[in-house]
Short mmCIF file of C-alpha atoms in Angstrom, two decimals:
data_model
loop_
_atom_site.label_atom_id
_atom_site.label_comp_id
_atom_site.label_asym_id
_atom_site.label_seq_id
_atom_site.Cartn_x
_atom_site.Cartn_y
_atom_site.Cartn_z
CA UNK A 11 68.54 -45.49 -16.06
CA UNK A 12 69.05 -42.91 -18.82
CA UNK A 13 70.79 -43.90 -22.01
CA UNK A 14 74.42 -42.83 -21.65
CA UNK A 15 75.32 -41.76 -25.19
CA UNK A 16 79.00 -41.65 -24.25
CA UNK A 17 78.91 -45.43 -24.65
CA UNK A 18 78.56 -44.81 -28.40
CA UNK A 19 82.18 -44.45 -29.45
CA UNK A 20 81.69 -42.90 -32.90
CA UNK A 21 79.12 -40.57 -34.48
CA UNK A 22 78.90 -43.19 -37.27
CA UNK A 23 76.63 -46.17 -36.64
CA UNK A 24 76.53 -49.39 -38.65
CA UNK A 25 73.08 -49.93 -40.15
CA UNK A 26 72.56 -53.64 -40.78
CA UNK A 27 69.57 -53.59 -43.12
CA UNK A 28 71.43 -53.54 -46.41
CA UNK A 29 73.92 -56.40 -46.40
CA UNK A 30 74.38 -57.59 -49.98
CA UNK A 31 72.15 -60.58 -50.61
CA UNK A 32 70.09 -59.77 -47.51
CA UNK A 33 66.91 -61.20 -49.01
CA UNK A 34 68.08 -64.82 -49.02
CA UNK A 35 70.92 -66.99 -47.69
CA UNK A 36 73.64 -65.57 -49.91
CA UNK A 37 75.21 -63.03 -47.54
CA UNK A 38 79.00 -63.26 -47.73
CA UNK A 39 79.93 -63.65 -44.05
CA UNK A 40 83.63 -63.22 -44.75
CA UNK A 41 82.98 -59.90 -46.47
CA UNK A 42 80.69 -58.67 -43.69
CA UNK A 43 83.28 -59.72 -41.11
CA UNK A 44 85.87 -57.64 -42.92
CA UNK A 45 83.48 -54.69 -43.02
CA UNK A 46 82.81 -54.96 -39.29
CA UNK A 47 86.53 -55.25 -38.53
CA UNK A 48 87.17 -52.06 -40.50
CA UNK A 49 84.39 -50.22 -38.68
CA UNK A 50 85.53 -51.42 -35.26
CA UNK A 51 89.16 -50.48 -35.96
CA UNK A 52 87.94 -46.98 -36.81
CA UNK A 53 86.36 -46.71 -33.36
CA UNK A 54 82.74 -47.62 -34.14
CA UNK A 55 80.67 -49.85 -31.87
CA UNK A 56 76.95 -49.23 -32.58
CA UNK A 57 75.05 -51.78 -34.69
CA UNK A 58 71.42 -51.35 -35.68
CA UNK A 59 69.38 -54.38 -36.75
CA UNK A 60 65.78 -55.60 -36.51
CA UNK A 61 63.76 -58.80 -36.45
CA UNK A 62 62.18 -57.61 -39.72
CA UNK A 63 65.50 -57.29 -41.61
CA UNK A 64 65.99 -60.56 -43.55
CA UNK A 65 69.17 -62.38 -42.50
CA UNK A 66 70.51 -59.32 -40.66
CA UNK A 67 70.52 -60.76 -37.14
CA UNK A 68 71.84 -64.12 -38.34
CA UNK A 69 74.66 -62.38 -40.18
CA UNK A 70 75.54 -60.25 -37.17
CA UNK A 71 75.85 -63.34 -34.98
CA UNK A 72 78.45 -64.87 -37.29
CA UNK A 73 80.32 -61.70 -38.22
CA UNK A 74 80.19 -59.82 -34.90
CA UNK A 75 78.85 -61.68 -31.87
CA UNK A 76 80.93 -64.82 -32.33
CA UNK A 77 84.08 -62.80 -33.03
CA UNK A 78 84.09 -59.99 -30.44
CA UNK A 79 83.55 -59.83 -26.66
CA UNK A 80 80.07 -58.66 -25.67
CA UNK A 81 81.27 -55.42 -24.10
CA UNK A 82 83.00 -54.36 -27.35
CA UNK A 83 79.78 -53.38 -29.13
CA UNK A 84 76.21 -52.13 -28.70
CA UNK A 85 73.32 -53.81 -30.52
CA UNK A 86 69.95 -52.20 -31.14
CA UNK A 87 67.06 -54.27 -32.41
CA UNK A 88 63.31 -53.72 -32.78
CA UNK A 89 59.89 -55.28 -32.37
CA UNK A 90 57.32 -55.11 -35.14
CA UNK A 91 53.57 -55.13 -34.57
CA UNK A 92 52.39 -54.24 -38.07
CA UNK A 93 53.82 -57.29 -39.90
CA UNK A 94 53.28 -61.00 -39.07
CA UNK A 95 51.79 -60.15 -35.69
CA UNK A 96 48.35 -61.47 -34.72
CA UNK A 97 48.45 -61.39 -30.92
CA UNK A 98 50.46 -60.10 -27.97
CA UNK A 99 52.31 -63.41 -27.70
CA UNK A 100 53.84 -62.82 -31.12
CA UNK A 101 55.87 -59.93 -29.68
CA UNK A 102 57.45 -62.24 -27.12
CA UNK A 103 58.16 -64.79 -29.86
CA UNK A 104 59.87 -62.08 -31.93
CA UNK A 105 62.08 -61.06 -29.01
CA UNK A 106 63.10 -64.61 -28.20
CA UNK A 107 63.88 -65.25 -31.86
CA UNK A 108 65.99 -62.09 -31.99
CA UNK A 109 68.01 -63.04 -28.90
CA UNK A 110 68.52 -66.62 -30.10
CA UNK A 111 69.41 -65.61 -33.65
CA UNK A 112 71.91 -63.00 -32.47
CA UNK A 113 73.27 -65.36 -29.81
CA UNK A 114 73.14 -62.73 -27.05
CA UNK A 115 71.61 -62.65 -23.57
CA UNK A 116 70.50 -59.03 -23.82
CA UNK A 117 70.11 -56.11 -26.23
CA UNK A 118 71.55 -52.69 -25.53
CA UNK A 119 68.63 -50.89 -27.20
CA UNK A 120 65.14 -52.21 -28.03
CA UNK A 121 62.72 -50.11 -30.04
CA UNK A 122 59.15 -50.28 -31.22
CA UNK A 123 59.76 -50.37 -34.95
CA UNK A 124 58.41 -47.74 -37.35
CA UNK A 125 55.64 -45.85 -35.61
CA UNK A 126 53.67 -43.31 -37.60
CA UNK A 127 50.56 -43.18 -39.76
CA UNK A 128 48.36 -46.26 -39.82
CA UNK A 129 51.21 -48.42 -38.46
CA UNK A 130 50.78 -46.96 -34.97
CA UNK A 131 47.43 -48.69 -34.43
CA UNK A 132 49.04 -52.13 -34.50
CA UNK A 133 51.34 -51.26 -31.59
CA UNK A 134 48.39 -49.99 -29.60
CA UNK A 135 46.34 -53.08 -30.45
CA UNK A 136 48.92 -55.39 -28.90
CA UNK A 137 50.00 -53.13 -25.99
CA UNK A 138 53.50 -53.09 -27.46
CA UNK A 139 54.84 -50.38 -25.16
CA UNK A 140 53.85 -52.31 -22.06
CA UNK A 141 55.61 -55.30 -23.56
CA UNK A 142 58.77 -53.30 -24.29
CA UNK A 143 58.80 -51.97 -20.72
CA UNK A 144 58.41 -55.50 -19.36
CA UNK A 145 61.36 -56.65 -21.43
CA UNK A 146 63.56 -54.03 -19.78
CA UNK A 147 62.24 -54.96 -16.34
CA UNK A 148 63.23 -58.58 -17.03
CA UNK A 149 66.80 -57.49 -17.83
CA UNK A 150 66.67 -58.59 -21.47
CA UNK A 151 67.32 -55.08 -22.78
CA UNK A 152 69.22 -52.14 -21.31
CA UNK A 153 67.39 -49.21 -22.91
CA UNK A 154 64.05 -48.76 -24.66
CA UNK A 155 62.46 -46.38 -27.12
CA UNK A 156 60.91 -46.26 -30.54
CA UNK A 157 61.67 -45.55 -34.17
CA UNK A 158 59.27 -43.43 -36.17
CA UNK A 159 58.55 -41.91 -39.55
CA UNK A 160 56.07 -39.34 -38.35
CA UNK A 161 54.97 -35.72 -38.13
CA UNK A 162 56.06 -33.52 -35.21
CA UNK A 163 52.48 -33.68 -33.94
CA UNK A 164 52.55 -37.49 -33.94
CA UNK A 165 55.95 -37.43 -32.25
CA UNK A 166 54.64 -35.16 -29.51
CA UNK A 167 51.89 -37.71 -28.91
CA UNK A 168 54.38 -40.58 -28.77
CA UNK A 169 56.55 -38.75 -26.27
CA UNK A 170 53.51 -38.18 -24.06
CA UNK A 171 52.31 -41.78 -24.40
CA UNK A 172 55.74 -43.33 -23.83
CA UNK A 173 57.36 -41.22 -21.10
CA UNK A 174 59.78 -44.03 -20.22
CA UNK A 175 61.39 -43.86 -23.68
CA UNK A 176 65.13 -43.27 -23.40
CA UNK A 177 66.01 -42.91 -27.07
CA UNK A 178 64.22 -42.22 -30.34
CA UNK A 179 65.22 -43.17 -33.88
CA UNK A 180 64.18 -40.68 -36.56
CA UNK A 181 64.77 -40.15 -40.26
CA UNK A 182 67.13 -37.25 -40.95
CA UNK A 183 68.67 -36.33 -44.30
CA UNK A 184 69.35 -33.11 -46.16
CA UNK A 185 66.74 -33.85 -48.82
CA UNK A 186 63.84 -33.88 -46.35
CA UNK A 187 65.28 -31.76 -43.55
CA UNK A 188 63.00 -28.77 -44.16
CA UNK A 189 60.46 -30.51 -46.37
CA UNK A 190 56.82 -29.65 -45.54
CA UNK A 191 55.99 -33.32 -46.11
CA UNK A 192 58.57 -34.73 -43.67
CA UNK A 193 59.49 -31.84 -41.31
CA UNK A 194 62.54 -33.72 -40.08
CA UNK A 195 64.18 -30.69 -38.50
CA UNK A 196 61.12 -30.14 -36.31
CA UNK A 197 61.05 -33.79 -35.23
CA UNK A 198 64.74 -33.89 -34.31
CA UNK A 199 64.52 -30.57 -32.47
CA UNK A 200 61.43 -31.77 -30.59
CA UNK A 201 63.13 -34.96 -29.41
CA UNK A 202 66.21 -32.94 -28.44
CA UNK A 203 64.05 -30.50 -26.47
CA UNK A 204 62.62 -33.45 -24.53
CA UNK A 205 66.15 -34.54 -23.64
CA UNK A 206 66.08 -37.69 -25.76
CA UNK A 207 69.13 -38.64 -27.83
CA UNK A 208 68.30 -39.19 -31.49
CA UNK A 209 69.54 -42.10 -33.57
CA UNK A 210 69.42 -40.83 -37.15
CA UNK A 211 68.29 -43.21 -39.90
CA UNK A 212 68.09 -42.81 -43.68
CA UNK A 213 70.79 -40.09 -43.85
CA UNK A 214 71.49 -41.13 -47.45
CA UNK A 215 67.77 -41.75 -48.10
CA UNK A 216 68.17 -45.38 -49.09
CA UNK A 217 71.02 -44.56 -51.47
CA UNK A 218 69.36 -41.73 -53.38
CA UNK A 219 71.82 -39.21 -51.97
CA UNK A 220 74.77 -41.51 -52.68
CA UNK A 221 74.14 -41.13 -56.40
CA UNK A 222 72.09 -37.95 -56.90
CA UNK A 223 71.25 -36.27 -60.22
CA UNK A 224 74.20 -34.70 -62.03
CA UNK A 225 73.12 -31.17 -61.20
CA UNK A 226 73.32 -32.04 -57.49
CA UNK A 227 76.71 -33.67 -57.99
CA UNK A 228 77.99 -30.47 -59.60
CA UNK A 229 77.09 -28.51 -56.46
CA UNK A 230 78.61 -31.07 -54.10
CA UNK A 231 81.78 -31.61 -56.14
CA UNK A 232 82.72 -27.99 -55.62
CA UNK A 233 81.90 -27.85 -51.90
CA UNK A 234 83.05 -31.35 -50.88
CA UNK A 235 86.00 -32.19 -53.14
CA UNK A 236 87.29 -34.89 -50.77
CA UNK A 237 83.95 -36.48 -49.83
CA UNK A 238 81.78 -38.95 -51.68
CA UNK A 239 78.17 -37.88 -52.12
CA UNK A 240 77.19 -40.40 -49.44
CA UNK A 241 79.61 -39.08 -46.84
CA UNK A 242 78.59 -35.49 -47.56
CA UNK A 243 75.04 -36.54 -46.72
CA UNK A 244 76.16 -38.42 -43.61
CA UNK A 245 78.19 -35.46 -42.40
CA UNK A 246 75.17 -33.16 -42.77
CA UNK A 247 73.01 -35.40 -40.60
CA UNK A 248 75.70 -35.98 -37.98
CA UNK A 249 76.21 -32.21 -37.70
CA UNK A 250 72.71 -31.60 -36.34
CA UNK A 251 72.37 -30.91 -32.60
CA UNK A 252 70.80 -33.73 -30.63
CA UNK A 253 71.83 -36.54 -32.95
CA UNK A 254 73.86 -39.09 -31.00
CA UNK A 255 74.75 -41.40 -33.87
CA UNK A 256 74.08 -41.44 -37.62
CA UNK A 257 73.38 -44.83 -39.15
CA UNK A 258 74.82 -45.78 -42.51
CA UNK A 259 73.42 -48.90 -44.18
CA UNK A 260 76.75 -50.09 -45.51
CA UNK A 261 76.83 -52.93 -48.05
CA UNK A 262 80.47 -53.13 -49.17
CA UNK A 263 83.94 -52.73 -47.66
CA UNK A 264 84.54 -49.72 -49.88
CA UNK A 265 81.51 -47.97 -48.37
CA UNK A 266 82.71 -48.74 -44.84
CA UNK A 267 86.18 -47.40 -45.60
CA UNK A 268 84.74 -44.25 -47.19
CA UNK A 269 82.38 -43.57 -44.30
CA UNK A 270 84.98 -44.28 -41.63
CA UNK A 271 87.47 -41.96 -43.28
CA UNK A 272 84.92 -39.12 -43.21
CA UNK A 273 84.25 -39.73 -39.50
CA UNK A 274 87.82 -40.42 -38.37
CA UNK A 275 88.16 -36.85 -37.08
CA UNK A 276 84.59 -35.67 -37.33
CA UNK A 277 83.81 -31.97 -37.39
CA UNK A 278 80.36 -30.49 -38.01
CA UNK A 279 79.81 -28.81 -41.37
CA UNK A 280 80.90 -25.19 -41.53
CA UNK A 281 78.71 -22.36 -42.86
CA UNK A 282 79.99 -22.66 -46.43
CA UNK A 283 79.35 -26.40 -46.49
CA UNK A 284 75.86 -25.97 -45.05
CA UNK A 285 75.10 -23.36 -47.72
CA UNK A 286 76.20 -25.82 -50.40
CA UNK A 287 73.90 -28.48 -48.94
CA UNK A 288 71.05 -25.94 -49.11
CA UNK A 289 71.77 -25.39 -52.80
CA UNK A 290 71.94 -29.13 -53.41
CA UNK A 291 68.61 -29.59 -51.67
CA UNK A 292 66.91 -27.08 -53.96
CA UNK A 293 68.36 -28.70 -57.07
CA UNK A 294 67.32 -32.16 -55.88
CA UNK A 295 63.81 -30.97 -55.11
CA UNK A 296 63.47 -29.63 -58.63
CA UNK A 297 64.74 -32.84 -60.27
CA UNK A 298 61.41 -34.64 -59.91
CA UNK A 299 62.81 -38.04 -58.89
CA UNK A 300 60.78 -40.50 -56.80
CA UNK A 301 62.07 -40.53 -53.23
CA UNK A 302 61.80 -44.29 -52.57
CA UNK A 303 64.39 -45.59 -50.08
CA UNK A 304 63.95 -49.29 -50.98
CA UNK A 305 63.12 -50.22 -47.38
CA UNK A 306 60.56 -52.69 -48.81
CA UNK A 307 58.10 -52.34 -45.94
CA UNK A 308 55.51 -52.11 -48.72
CA UNK A 309 56.57 -55.50 -50.06
CA UNK A 310 55.91 -57.15 -46.70
CA UNK A 311 52.19 -56.33 -46.93
CA UNK A 312 51.60 -56.73 -50.69
CA UNK A 313 49.19 -59.63 -51.33
CA UNK A 314 50.35 -59.92 -54.95
CA UNK A 315 54.11 -59.89 -54.25
CA UNK A 316 54.61 -56.94 -56.59
CA UNK A 317 58.18 -55.70 -56.96
CA UNK A 318 57.33 -52.25 -55.70
CA UNK A 319 60.71 -50.69 -54.91
CA UNK A 320 62.25 -52.29 -58.00
CA UNK A 321 59.46 -50.87 -60.18
CA UNK A 322 59.93 -47.39 -58.73
CA UNK A 323 63.68 -47.62 -59.33
CA UNK A 324 62.97 -48.36 -63.00
CA UNK A 325 60.46 -45.51 -63.13
CA UNK A 326 63.21 -43.20 -61.87
CA UNK A 327 65.42 -44.55 -64.68
CA UNK A 328 62.67 -43.66 -67.15
CA UNK A 329 62.24 -40.17 -65.65
CA UNK A 330 65.99 -39.55 -65.91
CA UNK A 331 66.46 -40.82 -69.49
CA UNK A 332 63.00 -40.66 -71.08
CA UNK A 333 63.41 -43.99 -72.83
CA UNK A 334 60.20 -45.98 -72.34
CA UNK A 335 61.35 -48.95 -74.44
CA UNK A 336 64.50 -49.40 -72.38
CA UNK A 337 62.51 -48.98 -69.16
CA UNK A 338 60.03 -51.61 -70.32
CA UNK A 339 62.84 -54.11 -70.69
CA UNK A 340 64.26 -53.02 -67.35
CA UNK A 341 60.91 -53.88 -65.74
CA UNK A 342 61.16 -57.45 -66.95
CA UNK A 343 64.83 -57.81 -66.07
CA UNK A 344 64.96 -56.02 -62.71
CA UNK A 345 61.52 -56.92 -61.35
CA UNK A 346 60.85 -60.38 -62.80
CA UNK A 347 64.31 -61.84 -63.39
CA UNK A 348 66.50 -60.27 -60.70
CA UNK A 349 63.96 -59.91 -57.89
CA UNK A 350 61.53 -62.69 -58.82
CA UNK A 351 58.59 -60.36 -58.19
CA UNK A 352 55.28 -59.60 -59.90
CA UNK A 353 54.88 -56.65 -62.26
CA UNK A 354 52.65 -53.69 -61.42
CA UNK A 355 50.08 -55.03 -63.91
CA UNK A 356 49.25 -57.66 -61.28
CA UNK A 357 48.52 -55.04 -58.60
CA UNK A 358 44.93 -55.17 -57.29
CA UNK A 359 45.06 -51.57 -56.03
CA UNK A 360 44.31 -52.50 -52.41
CA UNK A 361 46.46 -49.63 -51.09
CA UNK A 362 48.23 -51.68 -48.40
CA UNK A 363 51.58 -50.55 -49.79
CA UNK A 364 50.73 -46.88 -49.35
CA UNK A 365 49.62 -47.47 -45.75
CA UNK A 366 52.95 -49.18 -45.01
CA UNK A 367 55.20 -46.68 -46.79
CA UNK A 368 57.16 -44.58 -44.25
CA UNK A 369 57.87 -42.03 -47.00
CA UNK A 370 54.13 -41.54 -47.68
CA UNK A 371 54.62 -42.09 -51.40
CA UNK A 372 51.59 -42.19 -53.75
CA UNK A 373 52.61 -45.64 -54.97
CA UNK A 374 49.41 -46.39 -56.87
CA UNK A 375 49.77 -43.15 -58.83
CA UNK A 376 53.27 -44.26 -59.81
CA UNK A 377 51.91 -47.65 -60.87
CA UNK A 378 49.35 -45.92 -63.07
CA UNK A 379 52.14 -43.91 -64.66
CA UNK A 380 54.21 -47.05 -65.28
CA UNK A 381 51.30 -48.73 -67.03
CA UNK A 382 50.44 -45.65 -69.07
CA UNK A 383 53.91 -44.42 -70.03
CA UNK A 384 56.11 -47.54 -69.98
CA UNK A 385 54.00 -50.63 -70.58
CA UNK A 386 52.20 -49.00 -73.49
CA UNK A 387 55.50 -49.04 -75.42
CA UNK A 388 57.09 -52.16 -76.94
CA UNK A 389 60.08 -53.04 -74.72
CA UNK A 390 63.58 -53.24 -76.11
CA UNK A 391 65.20 -56.55 -76.89
CA UNK A 392 67.81 -57.63 -74.30
CA UNK A 393 70.77 -56.89 -76.53
CA UNK A 394 69.65 -53.28 -76.86
CA UNK A 395 69.27 -52.69 -73.13
CA UNK A 396 70.96 -49.58 -71.79
CA UNK A 397 71.68 -48.44 -68.24
CA UNK A 398 70.86 -51.71 -66.53
CA UNK A 399 72.23 -50.76 -63.14
CA UNK A 400 69.25 -49.12 -61.49
CA UNK A 401 69.77 -50.50 -58.00
CA UNK A 402 70.54 -48.32 -55.01
CA UNK A 403 73.02 -48.40 -52.20
#
């Protein structure tokens, strides 16, 4: 049975990877419940989670599943073969844990999680697609597909290898839309040509487009006077043909309210708005910032528990302000104190992080730069710290 996209009631989907405090047991259930209520009142009903998202499924059970009838929402989750998986039986264990943690009898959408690059081999090793098909045959999921950070050539191969796929989840944002490194437009158009609805992820690129460099803000302020930078990015992605729903990883009630307002009477971007996005893309490309989305897939495979995304966030702070002493203190505060992670000086250069990175970032090159340009300078004392808020939405 084909995936009936009319069941998705809003072009805005609720991405459930970025609940505040998602890395431990500190998620504020009352706050998330209020966020979900706001989203549901605005007409939304599509929730995207995954077994690999810490505390996400547990939070959804308390804030959504136990508070709304099952037919009021759609839940998509995912199986992971490239992390904590050693045999085929682990995939079944993941699924059963997902269903039990969510407190549901079935999932509306079940995806192989994050195909592309070296990650694909793990799915093939454990016959993950055959497993996903069997899950649908057993009535535990309604629709199946895959998510991918990949080239159009890889995507063409996936579509040939998985002809039963009913939906595909792809990255789509204005920063990478026509990038020769990501080729997102080609991927979305390819899926659309095959008749598959696209679930768009990373429309705000992990928060980078929610708080872009000032030169980008200047362009967007003129063209989108009533939109936040995040909703301008979301509207761009949702305007592309073939995209059934655009996921926003919302962390606060204010973000939910902002996003819902922008999608309350959604209209695709007009020519003038698209031209402004093109100008913003050029300015962003020339800014030189590191395009890390803080997905932390790299952290899951790091044998030294290095604070990779946190370190790259501080490196971006250094690139923006040129203050190595301040950045050196930020490394200690953000990486060691806030995140409880190891510094890049403890990296053994195994390269596992680069293999896992869906953005294909040269992480080890960035580590070398941190050691050379930041750690070679005496860090500031805490009382002299400036610009301590380097985290991302």
